[in-house]
Amino acid sequence: MTSILDESTSVVDQRRDPAPSAAGLSWSARCRGALGRPAVVAVLIGVAATALRLIAAGRSYDIFIDEVTYTKVADNLAHGSGVVLYGQPFFVHPPAAFGLLAMVIVVFNLHGTTEHLLFDLRSLDAVLGGLTCAATFLLVRRAGGAKVALLAAALLALDPFVISYDSRVMLEAPAQLAAVASVLALARALERGAGSSARRRWLVASGLLAACVLCTKETFGLVIGLLVVLLWVTGWVVARREAAAVAGVAVGGYLLNVVLAGATGGFAGWWDANTEGLQRLIGTKKITGFTAPTTHVTLVSRVFANASQFGVTYAVLAAGTVSAVVLVWRHRRARSAGSGDERPGRVRVLLGLWALSGAAYLAYATLFGSIEEQMYYIVVLPALACLCLVAAPLVRQGRLLRRAAVVALLVGALVVDGTVWLHVHSRRDDEYRTFLAWESRHVRPDRVIAVTEDTAQFLLGRAVLGQWNTPAELRQHRVGYVLLATSLVAQGYGDASPSFERFVEHHGTLAFAADGPSDGSLRLYDVARYTGGRS
């Protein structure tokens, strides 16, 4: 009887004192409630990741040659000249990212020299990189829960290799954002019933976003295309007809881009540029990359040279690829046991197949094709997601010693990347910016400068420039100055050889030098005494 009366009294008390309304909650309680909403957490991650990319980006990352090219193409497009570079149609990359950059130039009324415009446009890639981190949280949450997703997003937000490209006017950030959005749309489709209109809409959205990837940078599109092929072959994530539908929408969008590019710039130019790109992809033509005959560095040498800054990234790429194999193998076992059809399991295998698609492309391109270091950016996101998904059960269910080791490694990775961020963003890496400011004050406009790499020749607008790299050419053109980027000479990029560098050092007088934070510097030598030119 007492227990019944107590229960009745409890019910009466609940009726008299209802749960406090949202207005009556304390500020801390309301914050906890907001942080429990995935969309709010994603926004906070995006803002924090963007800030990490914006802070000191102008002085912490020197100008990269591709930035100059992309800025000029976008500026031409913004002013109505089309997708052109120095008066010629630009077909080396598809136009989607240039259209986005041009829109920013128009909307925010950006203007000035290529140098100033370049630094203004860096903010766009920083925002896109932040959005990628937010989308990563939303995607991984569907595969492993909020805590795992937060860890993956935090590691991606702090990754120094990713930040280095998100802080420049490069194609990696927009391409990766479109790629993760396409995969996220596939994951959202899994939340809808088979055959429903909502599921079809998400599948179409995934295909359209995959088309955006193809129309931004083909190598990223190749990886997404390989992922869709694997989805069709295995049928593990979506039905084969659904994978085919995604592929059809993506290919249709890319073909529309091809038609527009050919109609505006000529199909002959588009064909020449893309066949050359295909030759570089398969390795029959090698201009850049570790296997190019003119390159003096190897993958191993670059890994050791950059290990202090990108060591965690390299570990993530290796361990994440192994983790992707583990996720796919576990899913295969679960399907054999009749328990592999739950939605989180399908999202996990989706991420695993994405990582393996990227790893397969990188392995081929590194061994046989023509690849540059920024291409490893493609795999960091899916590899990181797979690594966190495999590590999570070890933390929750493993033995104490194993749990402690895994937690220590993950926390250590965050600490190391955070330390690298502080180091990079508290130093100066602005040799070209410093040189341009010095040159405008100390070199007269009629002076002849021999440039031995591509970046400076597209930024120097006053002097008479030429790509002369032999003593005879210096005398023939009565060159006054020679500009050398020592790290590019050492690695085999650009037009100067180590012997030419030694010749200039011996016969010229150092007029300007700006040292980089690593192993290179930008140097201007006065060679007028040797050539008979004017300095």
Short mmCIF file of C-alpha atoms in Angstrom, two decimals:
data_model
loop_
_atom_site.label_atom_id
_atom_site.label_comp_id
_atom_site.label_asym_id
_atom_site.label_seq_id
_atom_site.Cartn_x
_atom_site.Cartn_y
_atom_site.Cartn_z
CA MET A 1 0.00 0.00 0.00
CA THR A 2 2.84 2.39 0.87
CA SER A 3 4.54 1.81 -2.46
CA ILE A 4 1.31 2.50 -4.33
CA LEU A 5 0.78 5.75 -2.38
CA ASP A 6 4.39 6.77 -3.03
CA GLU A 7 3.97 6.12 -6.75
CA SER A 8 0.69 8.07 -6.79
CA THR A 9 2.28 10.96 -4.98
CA SER A 10 5.13 10.95 -7.49
CA VAL A 11 2.68 11.16 -10.38
CA VAL A 12 0.82 14.02 -8.71
CA ASP A 13 4.10 15.85 -8.08
CA GLN A 14 5.02 15.47 -11.75
CA ARG A 15 1.71 16.97 -12.76
CA ARG A 16 2.10 19.88 -10.36
CA ASP A 17 5.75 20.50 -11.35
CA PRO A 18 6.08 19.86 -15.05
CA ALA A 19 9.48 19.68 -16.71
CA PRO A 20 10.99 23.12 -17.12
CA SER A 21 10.45 24.75 -20.50
CA ALA A 22 13.32 25.67 -22.80
CA ALA A 23 13.03 29.27 -21.60
CA GLY A 24 13.56 28.15 -18.03
CA LEU A 25 16.68 26.12 -18.73
CA SER A 26 20.01 27.44 -17.58
CA TRP A 27 22.48 28.76 -20.14
CA SER A 28 24.74 25.70 -19.69
CA ALA A 29 21.79 23.33 -20.14
CA ARG A 30 20.77 25.08 -23.33
CA CYS A 31 24.37 24.88 -24.62
CA ARG A 32 24.46 21.15 -23.90
CA GLY A 33 21.18 20.73 -25.75
CA ALA A 34 22.45 22.66 -28.76
CA LEU A 35 25.71 20.70 -28.84
CA GLY A 36 23.64 17.51 -28.97
CA ARG A 37 22.36 18.52 -32.39
CA PRO A 38 24.57 17.25 -35.22
CA ALA A 39 23.96 20.29 -37.41
CA VAL A 40 25.12 22.67 -34.67
CA VAL A 41 28.25 20.61 -34.01
CA ALA A 42 28.99 20.52 -37.75
CA VAL A 43 28.72 24.31 -37.96
CA LEU A 44 31.08 24.75 -35.01
CA ILE A 45 33.57 22.34 -36.58
CA GLY A 46 33.38 24.20 -39.88
CA VAL A 47 33.99 27.57 -38.23
CA ALA A 48 36.93 26.28 -36.18
CA ALA A 49 38.52 24.49 -39.15
CA THR A 50 38.12 27.58 -41.33
CA ALA A 51 39.81 29.74 -38.68
CA LEU A 52 42.73 27.30 -38.50
CA ARG A 53 43.20 27.78 -42.24
CA LEU A 54 42.73 31.55 -42.35
CA ILE A 55 45.09 32.58 -39.56
CA ALA A 56 48.36 33.90 -41.00
CA ALA A 57 47.75 32.13 -44.33
CA GLY A 58 49.28 35.05 -46.21
CA ARG A 59 52.66 34.80 -44.52
CA SER A 60 52.83 31.08 -43.61
CA TYR A 61 52.53 29.65 -47.14
CA ASP A 62 54.57 31.00 -50.02
CA ILE A 63 53.10 31.50 -53.48
CA PHE A 64 52.78 28.26 -55.45
CA ILE A 65 52.89 28.30 -59.26
CA ASP A 66 49.49 26.66 -59.66
CA GLU A 67 47.94 29.47 -57.62
CA VAL A 68 49.17 32.02 -60.14
CA THR A 69 47.67 30.06 -63.03
CA TYR A 70 44.30 29.48 -61.40
CA THR A 71 44.03 33.09 -60.23
CA LYS A 72 44.70 34.42 -63.73
CA VAL A 73 42.16 32.05 -65.31
CA ALA A 74 39.52 33.00 -62.72
CA ASP A 75 40.21 36.71 -63.18
CA ASN A 76 39.84 36.39 -66.95
CA LEU A 77 36.56 34.54 -66.49
CA ALA A 78 35.30 37.16 -64.03
CA HIS A 79 35.96 39.91 -66.58
CA GLY A 80 34.16 38.14 -69.41
CA SER A 81 37.14 36.73 -71.32
CA GLY A 82 36.17 33.11 -70.68
CA VAL A 83 38.28 30.24 -69.34
CA VAL A 84 41.51 31.45 -70.92
CA LEU A 85 45.14 31.86 -69.92
CA TYR A 86 47.29 34.41 -71.76
CA GLY A 87 44.75 34.62 -74.54
CA GLN A 88 44.43 30.86 -75.10
CA PRO A 89 41.60 28.54 -73.93
CA PHE A 90 42.60 26.73 -70.74
CA PHE A 91 41.69 23.03 -70.86
CA VAL A 92 44.23 21.57 -68.44
CA HIS A 93 41.53 21.37 -65.74
CA PRO A 94 37.72 21.57 -65.95
CA PRO A 95 36.08 24.95 -65.30
CA ALA A 96 33.95 24.42 -62.17
CA ALA A 97 36.47 25.75 -59.62
CA PHE A 98 37.36 28.68 -61.87
CA GLY A 99 33.69 29.59 -62.11
CA LEU A 100 33.47 29.59 -58.31
CA LEU A 101 36.60 31.73 -57.99
CA ALA A 102 35.31 34.13 -60.65
CA MET A 103 32.01 34.46 -58.80
CA VAL A 104 33.87 35.44 -55.63
CA ILE A 105 35.88 38.03 -57.58
CA VAL A 106 32.68 39.57 -58.96
CA VAL A 107 30.57 39.42 -55.79
CA PHE A 108 33.27 40.88 -53.53
CA ASN A 109 34.63 43.24 -56.22
CA LEU A 110 38.17 41.94 -55.87
CA HIS A 111 40.82 43.65 -57.97
CA GLY A 112 44.52 44.44 -58.07
CA THR A 113 47.66 42.65 -59.21
CA THR A 114 47.76 38.89 -59.57
CA GLU A 115 49.65 38.73 -56.28
CA HIS A 116 47.02 40.70 -54.34
CA LEU A 117 44.13 38.88 -55.98
CA LEU A 118 45.75 35.52 -55.18
CA PHE A 119 45.98 36.27 -51.47
CA ASP A 120 42.38 37.50 -51.40
CA LEU A 121 41.14 34.30 -53.04
CA ARG A 122 42.90 32.08 -50.52
CA SER A 123 40.03 32.76 -48.12
CA LEU A 124 37.65 30.83 -50.38
CA ASP A 125 39.66 27.60 -50.19
CA ALA A 126 39.93 28.03 -46.42
CA VAL A 127 36.14 28.16 -46.16
CA LEU A 128 35.77 25.16 -48.46
CA GLY A 129 38.27 23.23 -46.33
CA GLY A 130 36.26 24.07 -43.22
CA LEU A 131 33.05 22.87 -44.88
CA THR A 132 34.80 19.61 -45.76
CA CYS A 133 35.59 19.04 -42.07
CA ALA A 134 31.95 19.71 -41.16
CA ALA A 135 30.72 17.29 -43.85
CA THR A 136 33.22 14.70 -42.58
CA PHE A 137 31.61 14.87 -39.13
CA LEU A 138 28.13 14.35 -40.58
CA LEU A 139 29.31 11.42 -42.72
CA VAL A 140 31.37 9.54 -40.11
CA ARG A 141 28.62 10.03 -37.51
CA ARG A 142 26.38 7.83 -39.65
CA ALA A 143 28.97 5.08 -39.55
CA GLY A 144 30.32 5.20 -36.01
CA GLY A 145 28.52 7.73 -33.82
CA ALA A 146 29.15 11.30 -32.75
CA LYS A 147 32.36 10.74 -30.74
CA VAL A 148 34.13 8.94 -33.56
CA ALA A 149 32.93 11.57 -36.02
CA LEU A 150 34.19 14.38 -33.81
CA LEU A 151 37.60 12.72 -33.59
CA ALA A 152 37.82 12.28 -37.37
CA ALA A 153 36.76 15.89 -38.00
CA ALA A 154 39.24 17.21 -35.42
CA LEU A 155 42.14 15.27 -36.96
CA LEU A 156 41.18 16.48 -40.44
CA ALA A 157 40.79 20.06 -39.24
CA LEU A 158 44.32 20.01 -37.79
CA ASP A 159 46.04 17.95 -40.48
CA PRO A 160 49.01 20.06 -41.66
CA PHE A 161 49.17 18.46 -45.11
CA VAL A 162 45.50 19.21 -45.78
CA ILE A 163 45.76 22.72 -44.33
CA SER A 164 48.72 23.51 -46.58
CA TYR A 165 46.54 23.06 -49.67
CA ASP A 166 43.35 24.47 -48.15
CA SER A 167 45.34 27.67 -47.49
CA ARG A 168 46.22 28.23 -51.15
CA VAL A 169 44.26 28.85 -54.36
CA MET A 170 44.29 25.19 -55.37
CA LEU A 171 41.73 22.76 -56.78
CA GLU A 172 42.05 20.22 -53.96
CA ALA A 173 39.68 21.93 -51.50
CA PRO A 174 36.67 22.35 -53.86
CA ALA A 175 37.20 18.89 -55.36
CA GLN A 176 37.35 17.20 -51.96
CA LEU A 177 34.29 19.09 -50.69
CA ALA A 178 32.28 17.93 -53.71
CA ALA A 179 33.58 14.37 -53.22
CA VAL A 180 32.65 14.11 -49.53
CA ALA A 181 29.28 15.72 -50.28
CA SER A 182 28.63 13.08 -52.96
CA VAL A 183 29.46 10.25 -50.53
CA LEU A 184 27.37 11.92 -47.80
CA ALA A 185 24.40 12.07 -50.19
CA LEU A 186 24.78 8.32 -50.76
CA ALA A 187 24.78 7.78 -47.00
CA ARG A 188 21.64 9.91 -46.71
CA ALA A 189 19.99 7.80 -49.42
CA LEU A 190 20.49 4.73 -47.22
CA GLU A 191 18.30 6.37 -44.56
CA ARG A 192 15.33 6.36 -46.92
CA GLY A 193 13.27 3.36 -47.87
CA ALA A 194 14.16 1.43 -51.00
CA GLY A 195 12.26 2.79 -53.99
CA SER A 196 11.07 5.93 -52.19
CA SER A 197 11.13 9.30 -53.90
CA ALA A 198 13.35 10.71 -51.14
CA ARG A 199 15.93 7.98 -51.75
CA ARG A 200 15.89 8.70 -55.48
CA ARG A 201 16.44 12.41 -54.82
CA TRP A 202 19.50 11.70 -52.68
CA LEU A 203 20.89 9.34 -55.33
CA VAL A 204 20.45 12.02 -57.99
CA ALA A 205 22.13 14.53 -55.67
CA SER A 206 25.05 12.14 -55.24
CA GLY A 207 25.39 11.83 -59.01
CA LEU A 208 25.25 15.60 -59.53
CA LEU A 209 27.90 16.15 -56.85
CA ALA A 210 30.06 13.45 -58.44
CA ALA A 211 29.70 15.39 -61.71
CA CYS A 212 30.93 18.48 -59.84
CA VAL A 213 33.99 16.49 -58.76
CA LEU A 214 34.68 15.50 -62.38
CA CYS A 215 34.22 19.10 -63.48
CA THR A 216 36.66 20.37 -60.83
CA LYS A 217 39.62 17.98 -60.97
CA GLU A 218 39.58 14.76 -62.96
CA THR A 219 41.86 12.80 -60.61
CA PHE A 220 39.38 13.24 -57.75
CA GLY A 221 36.61 12.34 -60.19
CA LEU A 222 38.51 9.21 -61.21
CA VAL A 223 38.56 8.04 -57.59
CA ILE A 224 34.84 8.74 -57.12
CA GLY A 225 34.18 6.97 -60.42
CA LEU A 226 36.13 3.91 -59.25
CA LEU A 227 34.12 3.96 -56.01
CA VAL A 228 30.84 3.92 -57.92
CA VAL A 229 32.11 1.03 -60.05
CA LEU A 230 32.93 -0.93 -56.89
CA LEU A 231 29.45 -0.16 -55.53
CA TRP A 232 27.96 -1.56 -58.73
CA VAL A 233 30.20 -4.64 -58.77
CA THR A 234 29.66 -5.58 -55.12
CA GLY A 235 26.11 -4.38 -54.48
CA TRP A 236 27.08 -4.06 -50.80
CA VAL A 237 25.93 -0.49 -50.18
CA VAL A 238 23.18 0.29 -52.69
CA ALA A 239 21.44 -1.79 -55.31
CA ARG A 240 23.36 -2.18 -58.55
CA ARG A 241 20.75 -0.26 -60.51
CA GLU A 242 21.09 2.60 -58.02
CA ALA A 243 24.88 2.67 -58.43
CA ALA A 244 24.35 2.70 -62.20
CA ALA A 245 21.95 5.62 -61.85
CA VAL A 246 24.50 7.62 -59.85
CA ALA A 247 27.13 6.87 -62.50
CA GLY A 248 24.76 7.90 -65.29
CA VAL A 249 23.98 11.27 -63.70
CA ALA A 250 27.70 11.92 -63.05
CA VAL A 251 28.77 11.03 -66.59
CA GLY A 252 25.91 13.06 -68.04
CA GLY A 253 26.99 16.12 -66.08
CA TYR A 254 30.59 15.72 -67.18
CA LEU A 255 29.60 15.30 -70.84
CA LEU A 256 27.61 18.52 -70.62
CA ASN A 257 30.78 20.20 -69.39
CA VAL A 258 32.70 18.74 -72.33
CA VAL A 259 30.14 20.04 -74.83
CA LEU A 260 30.20 23.54 -73.32
CA ALA A 261 34.02 23.58 -73.18
CA GLY A 262 34.28 22.46 -76.81
CA ALA A 263 31.64 24.91 -78.00
CA THR A 264 33.34 27.88 -76.33
CA GLY A 265 37.02 27.00 -76.77
CA GLY A 266 37.14 24.47 -79.58
CA PHE A 267 37.07 20.69 -79.39
CA ALA A 268 40.56 20.36 -80.89
CA GLY A 269 42.14 22.21 -77.98
CA TRP A 270 40.09 20.27 -75.45
CA TRP A 271 41.09 16.97 -77.07
CA ASP A 272 44.81 17.83 -77.15
CA ALA A 273 44.87 18.90 -73.49
CA ASN A 274 42.93 15.88 -72.27
CA THR A 275 44.83 13.30 -74.31
CA GLU A 276 48.04 14.73 -72.86
CA GLY A 277 46.49 14.48 -69.41
CA LEU A 278 45.55 10.87 -70.09
CA GLN A 279 49.12 10.11 -71.20
CA ARG A 280 50.43 11.58 -67.95
CA LEU A 281 47.86 9.58 -65.99
CA ILE A 282 48.81 6.23 -67.46
CA GLY A 283 52.53 7.09 -67.47
CA THR A 284 53.38 7.26 -71.16
CA LYS A 285 54.29 10.95 -70.81
CA LYS A 286 56.13 12.06 -67.69
CA ILE A 287 56.70 15.76 -67.12
CA THR A 288 56.34 15.91 -63.35
CA GLY A 289 56.22 13.32 -60.61
CA PHE A 290 58.67 11.01 -58.92
CA THR A 291 59.24 8.88 -62.04
CA ALA A 292 59.86 11.81 -64.42
CA PRO A 293 63.39 11.71 -65.93
CA THR A 294 64.13 15.34 -64.94
CA THR A 295 63.08 14.90 -61.30
CA HIS A 296 65.93 14.53 -58.80
CA VAL A 297 63.85 13.39 -55.82
CA THR A 298 62.02 10.21 -54.91
CA LEU A 299 58.93 9.52 -52.86
CA VAL A 300 61.09 8.15 -50.04
CA SER A 301 63.33 11.22 -50.00
CA ARG A 302 60.33 13.56 -49.84
CA VAL A 303 58.74 11.53 -47.06
CA PHE A 304 61.90 11.80 -44.97
CA ALA A 305 62.30 15.49 -45.81
CA ASN A 306 58.73 16.30 -44.73
CA ALA A 307 58.39 13.79 -41.88
CA SER A 308 58.72 16.39 -39.14
CA GLN A 309 55.75 18.30 -40.53
CA PHE A 310 53.61 15.62 -42.21
CA GLY A 311 54.56 12.56 -40.16
CA VAL A 312 51.05 12.09 -38.76
CA THR A 313 49.58 12.45 -42.25
CA TYR A 314 51.85 9.73 -43.62
CA ALA A 315 50.89 7.45 -40.73
CA VAL A 316 47.20 8.14 -41.37
CA LEU A 317 47.56 7.31 -45.07
CA ALA A 318 49.22 3.97 -44.29
CA ALA A 319 47.13 2.94 -41.29
CA GLY A 320 43.93 4.27 -42.87
CA THR A 321 44.41 2.16 -45.97
CA VAL A 322 44.89 -0.95 -43.81
CA SER A 323 41.80 0.08 -41.81
CA ALA A 324 39.81 0.31 -45.03
CA VAL A 325 40.74 -3.29 -45.84
CA VAL A 326 39.63 -4.28 -42.31
CA LEU A 327 36.25 -2.55 -42.70
CA VAL A 328 35.55 -4.21 -46.05
CA TRP A 329 36.67 -7.61 -44.75
CA ARG A 330 34.45 -7.28 -41.67
CA HIS A 331 31.50 -6.34 -43.82
CA ARG A 332 32.09 -9.32 -46.08
CA ARG A 333 32.15 -11.62 -43.03
CA ALA A 334 29.01 -10.02 -41.61
CA ARG A 335 27.16 -10.50 -44.90
CA SER A 336 28.21 -14.15 -45.00
CA ALA A 337 26.75 -14.51 -41.50
CA GLY A 338 23.54 -12.77 -42.58
CA SER A 339 24.04 -9.66 -40.41
CA GLY A 340 25.74 -7.15 -42.68
CA ASP A 341 22.79 -5.14 -43.93
CA GLU A 342 22.41 -2.60 -41.10
CA ARG A 343 22.77 1.00 -42.22
CA PRO A 344 25.91 1.95 -40.21
CA GLY A 345 27.65 -1.14 -41.59
CA ARG A 346 26.86 -0.08 -45.14
CA VAL A 347 28.20 3.42 -44.52
CA ARG A 348 31.38 1.91 -43.06
CA VAL A 349 31.96 -0.23 -46.12
CA LEU A 350 31.17 2.80 -48.31
CA LEU A 351 33.99 4.68 -46.61
CA GLY A 352 36.26 1.64 -46.89
CA LEU A 353 35.67 1.31 -50.61
CA TRP A 354 36.26 5.05 -51.06
CA ALA A 355 39.61 4.85 -49.29
CA LEU A 356 40.66 1.77 -51.28
CA SER A 357 39.68 3.48 -54.55
CA GLY A 358 41.92 6.42 -53.71
CA ALA A 359 44.76 4.17 -52.56
CA ALA A 360 44.58 2.15 -55.78
CA TYR A 361 44.86 5.31 -57.89
CA LEU A 362 47.78 6.66 -55.86
CA ALA A 363 49.63 3.35 -55.95
CA TYR A 364 49.41 3.19 -59.74
CA ALA A 365 50.22 6.86 -60.28
CA THR A 366 53.19 6.72 -57.93
CA LEU A 367 54.70 3.61 -59.49
CA PHE A 368 53.87 4.13 -63.16
CA GLY A 369 52.10 7.43 -63.76
CA SER A 370 52.88 11.09 -63.30
CA ILE A 371 52.01 12.28 -59.81
CA GLU A 372 52.74 15.26 -57.61
CA GLU A 373 52.76 15.43 -53.83
CA GLN A 374 49.40 17.19 -53.56
CA MET A 375 47.66 14.16 -55.04
CA TYR A 376 48.00 12.36 -51.71
CA TYR A 377 45.43 14.84 -50.44
CA ILE A 378 42.79 12.69 -52.20
CA VAL A 379 43.07 9.83 -49.71
CA VAL A 380 43.58 11.66 -46.40
CA LEU A 381 39.87 12.13 -45.64
CA PRO A 382 38.58 8.59 -46.32
CA ALA A 383 41.71 7.02 -44.80
CA LEU A 384 41.30 9.09 -41.66
CA ALA A 385 37.62 8.16 -41.39
CA CYS A 386 38.41 4.44 -41.74
CA LEU A 387 41.20 4.65 -39.16
CA CYS A 388 38.89 6.26 -36.58
CA LEU A 389 36.14 3.70 -37.25
CA VAL A 390 38.55 0.80 -36.68
CA ALA A 391 40.13 2.41 -33.62
CA ALA A 392 36.80 3.15 -31.89
CA PRO A 393 35.92 -0.49 -30.97
CA LEU A 394 39.44 -0.96 -29.61
CA VAL A 395 38.86 1.93 -27.22
CA ARG A 396 35.39 0.78 -26.17
CA GLN A 397 35.90 -2.98 -25.92
CA GLY A 398 39.62 -3.74 -25.88
CA ARG A 399 41.77 -4.65 -22.94
CA LEU A 400 42.94 -1.85 -20.70
CA LEU A 401 46.48 -1.77 -22.06
CA ARG A 402 45.28 -1.80 -25.66
CA ARG A 403 42.71 0.90 -24.95
CA ALA A 404 45.35 3.07 -23.31
CA ALA A 405 47.72 2.62 -26.26
CA VAL A 406 45.08 3.53 -28.85
CA VAL A 407 43.94 6.59 -26.88
CA ALA A 408 47.55 7.68 -26.44
CA LEU A 409 48.20 7.39 -30.18
CA LEU A 410 45.08 9.37 -31.11
CA VAL A 411 45.71 12.09 -28.53
CA GLY A 412 49.36 12.16 -29.56
CA ALA A 413 48.36 12.69 -33.19
CA LEU A 414 46.20 15.67 -32.21
CA VAL A 415 48.99 17.13 -30.06
CA VAL A 416 51.62 16.69 -32.78
CA ASP A 417 49.43 18.23 -35.48
CA GLY A 418 48.52 21.08 -33.14
CA THR A 419 52.21 21.71 -32.47
CA VAL A 420 52.95 21.70 -36.20
CA TRP A 421 50.12 24.19 -36.76
CA LEU A 422 51.59 26.54 -34.15
CA HIS A 423 55.06 26.23 -35.68
CA VAL A 424 53.92 26.80 -39.28
CA HIS A 425 51.64 29.72 -38.47
CA SER A 426 54.19 31.51 -36.30
CA ARG A 427 56.94 31.52 -38.94
CA ARG A 428 57.30 33.32 -42.27
CA ASP A 429 57.27 31.54 -45.62
CA ASP A 430 56.90 34.40 -48.07
CA GLU A 431 59.99 34.51 -50.24
CA TYR A 432 58.15 35.51 -53.41
CA ARG A 433 56.07 38.16 -51.66
CA THR A 434 59.22 39.64 -50.12
CA PHE A 435 61.01 39.54 -53.46
CA LEU A 436 58.19 41.26 -55.32
CA ALA A 437 58.16 44.09 -52.79
CA TRP A 438 61.97 44.44 -53.02
CA GLU A 439 62.04 44.23 -56.81
CA SER A 440 59.49 47.04 -57.22
CA ARG A 441 61.84 49.38 -55.32
CA HIS A 442 65.31 48.27 -56.42
CA VAL A 443 65.07 46.98 -60.01
CA ARG A 444 64.31 49.41 -62.82
CA PRO A 445 61.53 48.39 -65.28
CA ASP A 446 63.86 48.13 -68.29
CA ARG A 447 66.19 45.60 -66.73
CA VAL A 448 66.51 42.10 -68.23
CA ILE A 449 65.94 39.21 -65.81
CA ALA A 450 66.45 35.52 -66.55
CA VAL A 451 63.86 33.48 -64.66
CA THR A 452 64.44 29.77 -64.29
CA GLU A 453 61.04 28.70 -62.94
CA ASP A 454 57.43 29.54 -63.70
CA THR A 455 56.17 31.33 -60.60
CA ALA A 456 58.14 34.57 -60.78
CA GLN A 457 57.79 35.09 -64.53
CA PHE A 458 54.00 35.33 -64.14
CA LEU A 459 54.22 37.72 -61.18
CA LEU A 460 56.88 40.15 -62.44
CA GLY A 461 55.08 42.63 -64.65
CA ARG A 462 57.71 45.34 -65.12
CA ALA A 463 61.03 43.82 -66.14
CA VAL A 464 62.02 42.21 -69.44
CA LEU A 465 61.86 38.49 -68.72
CA GLY A 466 63.15 35.35 -70.41
CA GLN A 467 63.77 31.70 -69.58
CA TRP A 468 67.49 31.61 -70.32
CA ASN A 469 69.55 29.00 -68.53
CA THR A 470 72.95 28.77 -70.24
CA PRO A 471 75.93 31.15 -70.13
CA ALA A 472 75.66 31.72 -73.89
CA GLU A 473 72.01 32.75 -73.61
CA LEU A 474 72.80 35.12 -70.74
CA ARG A 475 75.37 36.93 -72.90
CA GLN A 476 73.26 36.81 -76.04
CA HIS A 477 70.35 38.59 -74.32
CA ARG A 478 72.59 40.84 -72.17
CA VAL A 479 70.88 39.65 -69.00
CA GLY A 480 71.25 41.85 -65.93
CA TYR A 481 69.87 39.50 -63.27
CA VAL A 482 69.25 35.78 -62.80
CA LEU A 483 66.56 34.59 -60.42
CA LEU A 484 67.01 31.14 -58.85
CA ALA A 485 64.78 29.09 -56.55
CA THR A 486 67.35 26.77 -55.01
CA SER A 487 64.92 24.08 -53.83
CA LEU A 488 63.40 23.75 -57.33
CA VAL A 489 66.87 23.47 -58.85
CA ALA A 490 67.79 20.73 -56.38
CA GLN A 491 64.59 18.78 -57.06
CA GLY A 492 64.82 19.03 -60.85
CA TYR A 493 61.88 21.34 -61.40
CA GLY A 494 62.16 24.46 -63.53
CA ASP A 495 64.75 25.21 -66.19
CA ALA A 496 67.97 25.60 -64.22
CA SER A 497 70.43 22.79 -63.58
CA PRO A 498 72.72 22.51 -60.53
CA SER A 499 75.71 23.28 -62.78
CA PHE A 500 74.04 26.48 -64.03
CA GLU A 501 73.33 27.46 -60.43
CA ARG A 502 77.02 27.03 -59.55
CA PHE A 503 78.01 29.06 -62.62
CA VAL A 504 75.74 31.96 -61.62
CA GLU A 505 77.01 31.87 -58.03
CA HIS A 506 80.59 32.08 -59.29
CA HIS A 507 80.13 34.81 -61.92
CA GLY A 508 77.38 36.86 -60.32
CA THR A 509 76.88 39.00 -57.23
CA LEU A 510 74.08 38.17 -54.82
CA ALA A 511 71.65 41.11 -54.90
CA PHE A 512 68.69 39.62 -53.01
CA ALA A 513 68.04 36.51 -50.93
CA ALA A 514 65.02 35.30 -48.99
CA ASP A 515 65.36 32.02 -47.16
CA GLY A 516 62.45 29.61 -46.85
CA PRO A 517 61.57 27.72 -43.68
CA SER A 518 62.86 24.41 -45.03
CA ASP A 519 65.76 23.75 -47.38
CA GLY A 520 65.42 26.37 -50.10
CA SER A 521 65.73 30.07 -50.80
CA LEU A 522 64.91 32.57 -53.53
CA ARG A 523 68.00 34.37 -54.83
CA LEU A 524 68.60 37.14 -57.36
CA TYR A 525 72.12 37.43 -58.80
CA ASP A 526 73.54 40.45 -60.61
CA VAL A 527 75.39 39.05 -63.65
CA ALA A 528 75.78 42.30 -65.61
CA ARG A 529 79.58 42.26 -65.27
CA TYR A 530 79.72 38.86 -67.04
CA THR A 531 77.06 39.50 -69.70
CA GLY A 532 77.68 43.17 -70.46
CA GLY A 533 74.08 43.96 -69.57
CA ARG A 534 72.75 46.56 -67.14
CA SER A 535 71.93 46.02 -63.48
#
